[in-house]
Structure formats: C-alpha cells, structure tokens
C-alpha cells in the first residue's frame, strides 16, 4: 500500500508560521528580525513573506515603527466564521425546539 502523498511548500508553510508569530502582537507589532527569530529563518525571507501577506491584507506594517502586525483580513475571516457558527446554532436550536416540543 502506498503512503498518501504529502503536499507541502516551504514558503507557504513559513507564511503560516509568520501569521502565528504575529498573533498577540497586534498593538506593538514585531520587527522582521523578531519574526525571523520566532520562525527560525532569515530576516530577508521574512521581509518577502510579509510583503506577500500584506498584499492579501493578512499583515500590515506599522509605519511609525517599521514593525508588523496582523492585518484586518484575519479579523474579518474570524468574524465571518463566528457569525456562521452563530447562524448555524440558531438553526439547530430551532430544529431542536420543533422536535422536542410537547404536543398540546
């Protein structure tokens, strides 16, 4: 039996690690060298990764300090997920109420 093929891309994986490193630093941000240390790669790689993330709205520079933080797109994705869960919960509650209600 053959092993399932693993699809990985080093640059993409590093980008995800950058996002995780930035989490929790939304106000002060992180410098590229701090991110590089957290991720375990060079500051040059991180600078490229940050530019890619910036183009997607996933990271943004703090112009006054040169540091980086998560961009608004991350919060928008999280809010969309939360709203979907809330809508789904309301639908489940309605179904539960309909099926568990005692007949008059």
mmCIF file of N, CA and C in Angstrom:
data_model
loop_
_atom_site.group_PDB
_atom_site.id
_atom_site.type_symbol
_atom_site.label_atom_id
_atom_site.label_comp_id
_atom_site.label_asym_id
_atom_site.label_seq_id
_atom_site.Cartn_x
_atom_site.Cartn_y
_atom_site.Cartn_z
ATOM 1 N N UNK A 1 0.849 -1.183 0.000
ATOM 2 C CA UNK A 1 0.000 0.000 0.000
ATOM 3 C C UNK A 1 0.889 1.239 0.000
ATOM 4 N N UNK A 2 0.574 2.184 -0.825
ATOM 5 C CA UNK A 2 1.394 3.392 -0.910
ATOM 6 C C UNK A 2 0.968 4.399 0.144
ATOM 7 N N UNK A 3 1.942 5.131 0.608
ATOM 8 C CA UNK A 3 1.688 6.190 1.590
ATOM 9 C C UNK A 3 1.001 7.360 0.897
ATOM 10 N N UNK A 4 0.063 8.025 1.585
ATOM 11 C CA UNK A 4 -0.542 9.214 0.977
ATOM 12 C C UNK A 4 0.515 10.284 0.736
ATOM 13 N N UNK A 5 0.380 10.950 -0.372
ATOM 14 C CA UNK A 5 1.355 11.979 -0.730
ATOM 15 C C UNK A 5 1.150 13.217 0.136
ATOM 16 N N UNK A 6 2.228 13.744 0.636
ATOM 17 C CA UNK A 6 2.183 14.961 1.440
ATOM 18 C C UNK A 6 2.507 16.145 0.542
ATOM 19 N N UNK A 7 1.629 17.120 0.550
ATOM 20 C CA UNK A 7 1.836 18.318 -0.248
ATOM 21 C C UNK A 7 2.274 19.439 0.681
ATOM 22 N N UNK A 8 3.493 19.852 0.537
ATOM 23 C CA UNK A 8 3.985 20.964 1.346
ATOM 24 C C UNK A 8 4.761 21.922 0.458
ATOM 25 N N UNK A 9 4.787 23.150 0.896
ATOM 26 C CA UNK A 9 5.555 24.179 0.228
ATOM 27 C C UNK A 9 6.224 24.991 1.328
ATOM 28 N N UNK A 10 7.535 25.040 1.321
ATOM 29 C CA UNK A 10 8.276 25.682 2.412
ATOM 30 C C UNK A 10 7.891 27.146 2.593
ATOM 31 N N UNK A 11 7.757 27.880 1.499
ATOM 32 C CA UNK A 11 7.432 29.308 1.610
ATOM 33 C C UNK A 11 6.031 29.505 2.176
ATOM 34 N N UNK A 12 5.077 28.700 1.720
ATOM 35 C CA UNK A 12 3.720 28.822 2.254
ATOM 36 C C UNK A 12 3.682 28.448 3.727
ATOM 37 N N UNK A 13 4.353 27.368 4.071
ATOM 38 C CA UNK A 13 4.389 26.950 5.477
ATOM 39 C C UNK A 13 5.011 28.028 6.347
ATOM 40 N N UNK A 14 6.057 28.654 5.853
ATOM 41 C CA UNK A 14 6.706 29.731 6.606
ATOM 42 C C UNK A 14 5.752 30.911 6.772
ATOM 43 N N UNK A 15 4.977 31.219 5.737
ATOM 44 C CA UNK A 15 3.992 32.296 5.829
ATOM 45 C C UNK A 15 2.978 32.041 6.930
ATOM 46 N N UNK A 16 2.536 30.791 7.061
ATOM 47 C CA UNK A 16 1.596 30.454 8.138
ATOM 48 C C UNK A 16 2.261 30.628 9.500
ATOM 49 N N UNK A 17 3.533 30.265 9.583
ATOM 50 C CA UNK A 17 4.264 30.435 10.842
ATOM 51 C C UNK A 17 4.410 31.917 11.188
ATOM 52 N N UNK A 18 4.589 32.752 10.173
ATOM 53 C CA UNK A 18 4.667 34.203 10.396
ATOM 54 C C UNK A 18 3.354 34.701 10.991
ATOM 55 N N UNK A 19 2.233 34.265 10.435
ATOM 56 C CA UNK A 19 0.928 34.676 10.968
ATOM 57 C C UNK A 19 0.782 34.268 12.426
ATOM 58 N N UNK A 20 1.179 33.040 12.725
ATOM 59 C CA UNK A 20 1.078 32.571 14.113
ATOM 60 C C UNK A 20 1.997 33.364 15.035
ATOM 61 N N UNK A 21 3.169 33.734 14.544
ATOM 62 C CA UNK A 21 4.100 34.525 15.361
ATOM 63 C C UNK A 21 3.537 35.916 15.639
ATOM 64 N N UNK A 22 2.859 36.503 14.660
ATOM 65 C CA UNK A 22 2.308 37.852 14.824
ATOM 66 C C UNK A 22 1.116 37.889 15.782
ATOM 67 N N UNK A 23 0.434 36.772 15.932
ATOM 68 C CA UNK A 23 -0.743 36.724 16.812
ATOM 69 C C UNK A 23 -0.339 37.102 18.232
ATOM 70 N N UNK A 24 -1.086 38.031 18.804
ATOM 71 C CA UNK A 24 -0.790 38.503 20.155
ATOM 72 C C UNK A 24 0.094 39.736 20.190
ATOM 73 N N UNK A 25 0.475 40.223 19.015
ATOM 74 C CA UNK A 25 1.326 41.417 18.930
ATOM 75 C C UNK A 25 0.634 42.504 18.099
ATOM 76 N N UNK A 26 -0.681 42.589 18.213
ATOM 77 C CA UNK A 26 -1.451 43.487 17.357
ATOM 78 C C UNK A 26 -1.209 44.966 17.639
ATOM 79 N N UNK A 27 -0.832 45.321 18.847
ATOM 80 C CA UNK A 27 -0.661 46.741 19.167
ATOM 81 C C UNK A 27 0.767 47.218 18.934
ATOM 82 N N UNK A 28 1.727 46.504 19.430
ATOM 83 C CA UNK A 28 3.125 46.919 19.273
ATOM 84 C C UNK A 28 3.765 46.334 18.016
ATOM 85 N N UNK A 29 3.222 45.228 17.522
ATOM 86 C CA UNK A 29 3.796 44.587 16.353
ATOM 87 C C UNK A 29 5.117 43.906 16.665
ATOM 88 N N UNK A 30 5.747 43.403 15.625
ATOM 89 C CA UNK A 30 7.048 42.740 15.737
ATOM 90 C C UNK A 30 7.938 43.233 14.602
ATOM 91 N N UNK A 31 9.223 43.294 14.871
ATOM 92 C CA UNK A 31 10.167 43.649 13.814
ATOM 93 C C UNK A 31 10.427 42.411 12.959
ATOM 94 N N UNK A 32 10.855 42.608 11.713
ATOM 95 C CA UNK A 32 11.185 41.448 10.887
ATOM 96 C C UNK A 32 12.221 40.532 11.540
ATOM 97 N N UNK A 33 13.186 41.101 12.248
ATOM 98 C CA UNK A 33 14.193 40.248 12.895
ATOM 99 C C UNK A 33 13.592 39.446 14.045
ATOM 100 N N UNK A 34 12.643 40.035 14.777
ATOM 101 C CA UNK A 34 11.959 39.287 15.842
ATOM 102 C C UNK A 34 11.133 38.142 15.259
ATOM 103 N N UNK A 35 10.465 38.428 14.154
ATOM 104 C CA UNK A 35 9.668 37.390 13.493
ATOM 105 C C UNK A 35 10.588 36.292 12.973
ATOM 106 N N UNK A 36 11.703 36.694 12.361
ATOM 107 C CA UNK A 36 12.663 35.721 11.831
ATOM 108 C C UNK A 36 13.155 34.794 12.934
ATOM 109 N N UNK A 37 13.455 35.354 14.087
ATOM 110 C CA UNK A 37 13.922 34.544 15.217
ATOM 111 C C UNK A 37 12.826 33.582 15.670
ATOM 112 N N UNK A 38 11.580 34.078 15.748
ATOM 113 C CA UNK A 38 10.462 33.241 16.187
ATOM 114 C C UNK A 38 10.182 32.103 15.204
ATOM 115 N N UNK A 39 10.348 32.384 13.918
ATOM 116 C CA UNK A 39 10.035 31.403 12.880
ATOM 117 C C UNK A 39 11.237 30.513 12.572
ATOM 118 N N UNK A 40 12.427 31.018 12.824
ATOM 119 C CA UNK A 40 13.632 30.242 12.560
ATOM 120 C C UNK A 40 14.120 30.346 11.131
ATOM 121 N N UNK A 41 14.105 31.562 10.602
ATOM 122 C CA UNK A 41 14.583 31.791 9.241
ATOM 123 C C UNK A 41 15.254 33.160 9.187
ATOM 124 N N UNK A 42 15.644 33.580 7.999
ATOM 125 C CA UNK A 42 16.341 34.856 7.854
ATOM 126 C C UNK A 42 15.362 36.025 7.786
ATOM 127 N N UNK A 43 15.850 37.202 8.136
ATOM 128 C CA UNK A 43 15.036 38.415 8.043
ATOM 129 C C UNK A 43 14.672 38.710 6.587
ATOM 130 N N UNK A 44 15.549 38.360 5.641
ATOM 131 C CA UNK A 44 15.235 38.556 4.218
ATOM 132 C C UNK A 44 14.016 37.726 3.811
ATOM 133 N N UNK A 45 13.984 36.462 4.236
ATOM 134 C CA UNK A 45 12.815 35.622 3.944
ATOM 135 C C UNK A 45 11.556 36.217 4.552
ATOM 136 N N UNK A 46 11.669 36.677 5.783
ATOM 137 C CA UNK A 46 10.513 37.234 6.481
ATOM 138 C C UNK A 46 10.006 38.482 5.769
ATOM 139 N N UNK A 47 10.911 39.326 5.309
ATOM 140 C CA UNK A 47 10.505 40.542 4.596
ATOM 141 C C UNK A 47 9.692 40.180 3.357
ATOM 142 N N UNK A 48 10.137 39.184 2.608
ATOM 143 C CA UNK A 48 9.376 38.737 1.434
ATOM 144 C C UNK A 48 8.020 38.171 1.853
ATOM 145 N N UNK A 49 8.027 37.346 2.895
ATOM 146 C CA UNK A 49 6.768 36.760 3.378
ATOM 147 C C UNK A 49 5.789 37.846 3.813
ATOM 148 N N UNK A 50 6.288 38.854 4.510
ATOM 149 C CA UNK A 50 5.422 39.932 4.986
ATOM 150 C C UNK A 50 4.803 40.697 3.823
ATOM 151 N N UNK A 51 5.556 40.906 2.764
ATOM 152 C CA UNK A 51 5.021 41.616 1.594
ATOM 153 C C UNK A 51 3.899 40.810 0.937
ATOM 154 N N UNK A 52 4.073 39.492 0.870
ATOM 155 C CA UNK A 52 3.024 38.634 0.314
ATOM 156 C C UNK A 52 1.782 38.693 1.197
ATOM 157 N N UNK A 53 1.975 38.592 2.509
ATOM 158 C CA UNK A 53 0.850 38.658 3.444
ATOM 159 C C UNK A 53 0.174 40.026 3.397
ATOM 160 N N UNK A 54 0.960 41.073 3.220
ATOM 161 C CA UNK A 54 0.404 42.425 3.123
ATOM 162 C C UNK A 54 -0.498 42.547 1.894
ATOM 163 N N UNK A 55 -0.080 41.986 0.784
ATOM 164 C CA UNK A 55 -0.873 42.066 -0.447
ATOM 165 C C UNK A 55 -2.239 41.399 -0.284
ATOM 166 N N UNK A 56 -2.333 40.452 0.648
ATOM 167 C CA UNK A 56 -3.600 39.759 0.915
ATOM 168 C C UNK A 56 -4.383 40.375 2.058
ATOM 169 N N UNK A 57 -3.827 41.402 2.691
ATOM 170 C CA UNK A 57 -4.493 42.014 3.839
ATOM 171 C C UNK A 57 -4.309 41.234 5.126
ATOM 172 N N UNK A 58 -3.417 40.241 5.115
ATOM 173 C CA UNK A 58 -3.222 39.397 6.290
ATOM 174 C C UNK A 58 -2.195 39.957 7.264
ATOM 175 N N UNK A 59 -1.347 40.853 6.808
ATOM 176 C CA UNK A 59 -0.369 41.524 7.675
ATOM 177 C C UNK A 59 -0.244 42.963 7.201
ATOM 178 N N UNK A 60 0.144 43.833 8.128
ATOM 179 C CA UNK A 60 0.318 45.237 7.751
ATOM 180 C C UNK A 60 1.467 45.845 8.544
ATOM 181 N N UNK A 61 2.194 46.765 7.899
ATOM 182 C CA UNK A 61 3.275 47.442 8.619
ATOM 183 C C UNK A 61 2.707 48.546 9.503
ATOM 184 N N UNK A 62 3.382 48.786 10.603
ATOM 185 C CA UNK A 62 3.093 49.954 11.435
ATOM 186 C C UNK A 62 4.089 51.005 10.971
ATOM 187 N N UNK A 63 3.627 51.952 10.204
ATOM 188 C CA UNK A 63 4.522 52.878 9.505
ATOM 189 C C UNK A 63 5.419 53.665 10.446
ATOM 190 N N UNK A 64 4.915 54.015 11.621
ATOM 191 C CA UNK A 64 5.698 54.832 12.553
ATOM 192 C C UNK A 64 6.892 54.078 13.137
ATOM 193 N N UNK A 65 6.797 52.752 13.201
ATOM 194 C CA UNK A 65 7.846 51.980 13.886
ATOM 195 C C UNK A 65 8.584 50.999 12.994
ATOM 196 N N UNK A 66 8.033 50.703 11.818
ATOM 197 C CA UNK A 66 8.648 49.701 10.952
ATOM 198 C C UNK A 66 8.363 48.276 11.402
ATOM 199 N N UNK A 67 7.509 48.124 12.393
ATOM 200 C CA UNK A 67 7.142 46.805 12.886
ATOM 201 C C UNK A 67 5.904 46.328 12.125
ATOM 202 N N UNK A 68 5.560 45.065 12.295
ATOM 203 C CA UNK A 68 4.445 44.462 11.573
ATOM 204 C C UNK A 68 3.450 43.853 12.551
ATOM 205 N N UNK A 69 2.191 43.822 12.119
ATOM 206 C CA UNK A 69 1.137 43.191 12.913
ATOM 207 C C UNK A 69 0.167 42.489 11.963
ATOM 208 N N UNK A 70 -0.733 41.712 12.540
ATOM 209 C CA UNK A 70 -1.764 41.075 11.727
ATOM 210 C C UNK A 70 -2.618 42.143 11.060
ATOM 211 N N UNK A 71 -3.040 41.876 9.848
ATOM 212 C CA UNK A 71 -3.884 42.810 9.119
ATOM 213 C C UNK A 71 -5.358 42.571 9.401
ATOM 214 N N UNK A 72 -6.208 43.458 8.925
ATOM 215 C CA UNK A 72 -7.641 43.358 9.206
ATOM 216 C C UNK A 72 -8.306 42.126 8.591
ATOM 217 N N UNK A 73 -7.740 41.576 7.540
ATOM 218 C CA UNK A 73 -8.366 40.426 6.881
ATOM 219 C C UNK A 73 -8.474 39.236 7.829
ATOM 220 N N UNK A 74 -7.502 39.059 8.703
ATOM 221 C CA UNK A 74 -7.539 37.956 9.672
ATOM 222 C C UNK A 74 -8.780 38.085 10.553
ATOM 223 N N UNK A 75 -9.031 39.281 11.060
ATOM 224 C CA UNK A 75 -10.190 39.513 11.924
ATOM 225 C C UNK A 75 -11.478 39.321 11.128
ATOM 226 N N UNK A 76 -11.502 39.778 9.890
ATOM 227 C CA UNK A 76 -12.693 39.609 9.054
ATOM 228 C C UNK A 76 -13.006 38.134 8.834
ATOM 229 N N UNK A 77 -11.980 37.331 8.623
ATOM 230 C CA UNK A 77 -12.176 35.887 8.452
ATOM 231 C C UNK A 77 -12.711 35.278 9.746
ATOM 232 N N UNK A 78 -12.128 35.660 10.870
ATOM 233 C CA UNK A 78 -12.570 35.131 12.163
ATOM 234 C C UNK A 78 -14.017 35.528 12.452
ATOM 235 N N UNK A 79 -14.374 36.770 12.158
ATOM 236 C CA UNK A 79 -15.748 37.222 12.387
ATOM 237 C C UNK A 79 -16.741 36.494 11.480
ATOM 238 N N UNK A 80 -16.366 36.262 10.236
ATOM 239 C CA UNK A 80 -17.240 35.525 9.321
ATOM 240 C C UNK A 80 -17.474 34.111 9.845
ATOM 241 N N UNK A 81 -16.429 33.484 10.347
ATOM 242 C CA UNK A 81 -16.560 32.148 10.928
ATOM 243 C C UNK A 81 -17.498 32.183 12.130
ATOM 244 N N UNK A 82 -17.282 33.143 13.034
ATOM 245 C CA UNK A 82 -18.098 33.262 14.237
ATOM 246 C C UNK A 82 -19.571 33.487 13.882
ATOM 247 N N UNK A 83 -19.839 34.361 12.920
ATOM 248 C CA UNK A 83 -21.218 34.629 12.513
ATOM 249 C C UNK A 83 -21.866 33.391 11.904
ATOM 250 N N UNK A 84 -21.101 32.635 11.132
ATOM 251 C CA UNK A 84 -21.635 31.406 10.550
ATOM 252 C C UNK A 84 -21.992 30.405 11.651
ATOM 253 N N UNK A 85 -21.127 30.262 12.639
ATOM 254 C CA UNK A 85 -21.401 29.350 13.753
ATOM 255 C C UNK A 85 -22.654 29.800 14.503
ATOM 256 N N UNK A 86 -22.789 31.103 14.733
ATOM 257 C CA UNK A 86 -23.973 31.620 15.434
ATOM 258 C C UNK A 86 -25.253 31.345 14.646
ATOM 259 N N UNK A 87 -25.214 31.564 13.327
ATOM 260 C CA UNK A 87 -26.391 31.278 12.495
ATOM 261 C C UNK A 87 -26.727 29.792 12.532
ATOM 262 N N UNK A 88 -25.706 28.972 12.445
ATOM 263 C CA UNK A 88 -25.923 27.525 12.482
ATOM 264 C C UNK A 88 -26.502 27.101 13.822
ATOM 265 N N UNK A 89 -26.019 27.689 14.901
ATOM 266 C CA UNK A 89 -26.535 27.354 16.225
ATOM 267 C C UNK A 89 -28.005 27.732 16.345
ATOM 268 N N UNK A 90 -28.382 28.883 15.807
ATOM 269 C CA UNK A 90 -29.794 29.287 15.837
ATOM 270 C C UNK A 90 -30.656 28.292 15.059
ATOM 271 N N UNK A 91 -30.159 27.839 13.912
ATOM 272 C CA UNK A 91 -30.904 26.854 13.125
ATOM 273 C C UNK A 91 -31.044 25.542 13.895
ATOM 274 N N UNK A 92 -29.968 25.109 14.538
ATOM 275 C CA UNK A 92 -30.035 23.889 15.347
ATOM 276 C C UNK A 92 -31.006 24.049 16.508
ATOM 277 N N UNK A 93 -30.978 25.210 17.143
ATOM 278 C CA UNK A 93 -31.905 25.477 18.244
ATOM 279 C C UNK A 93 -33.351 25.418 17.759
ATOM 280 N N UNK A 94 -33.627 25.984 16.587
ATOM 281 C CA UNK A 94 -34.978 25.947 16.024
ATOM 282 C C UNK A 94 -35.423 24.510 15.756
ATOM 283 N N UNK A 95 -34.538 23.722 15.174
ATOM 284 C CA UNK A 95 -34.859 22.318 14.895
ATOM 285 C C UNK A 95 -35.086 21.566 16.203
ATOM 286 N N UNK A 96 -34.218 21.779 17.165
ATOM 287 C CA UNK A 96 -34.357 21.130 18.465
ATOM 288 C C UNK A 96 -35.695 21.492 19.105
ATOM 289 N N UNK A 97 -36.052 22.758 19.065
ATOM 290 C CA UNK A 97 -37.318 23.216 19.639
ATOM 291 C C UNK A 97 -38.501 22.557 18.932
ATOM 292 N N UNK A 98 -38.428 22.476 17.618
ATOM 293 C CA UNK A 98 -39.527 21.907 16.842
ATOM 294 C C UNK A 98 -39.724 20.421 17.149
ATOM 295 N N UNK A 99 -38.629 19.689 17.331
ATOM 296 C CA UNK A 99 -38.726 18.247 17.529
ATOM 297 C C UNK A 99 -38.901 17.833 18.986
ATOM 298 N N UNK A 100 -38.576 18.694 19.913
ATOM 299 C CA UNK A 100 -38.682 18.314 21.326
ATOM 300 C C UNK A 100 -39.870 18.954 22.026
ATOM 301 N N UNK A 101 -40.594 19.793 21.330
ATOM 302 C CA UNK A 101 -41.765 20.452 21.917
ATOM 303 C C UNK A 101 -42.837 19.403 22.207
ATOM 304 N N UNK A 102 -43.464 19.520 23.356
ATOM 305 C CA UNK A 102 -44.547 18.607 23.732
ATOM 306 C C UNK A 102 -45.833 19.021 23.020
ATOM 307 N N UNK A 103 -46.543 18.061 22.418
ATOM 308 C CA UNK A 103 -47.802 18.420 21.751
ATOM 309 C C UNK A 103 -48.833 18.899 22.768
ATOM 310 N N UNK A 104 -49.697 19.789 22.315
ATOM 311 C CA UNK A 104 -50.716 20.358 23.214
ATOM 312 C C UNK A 104 -51.870 19.407 23.400
#
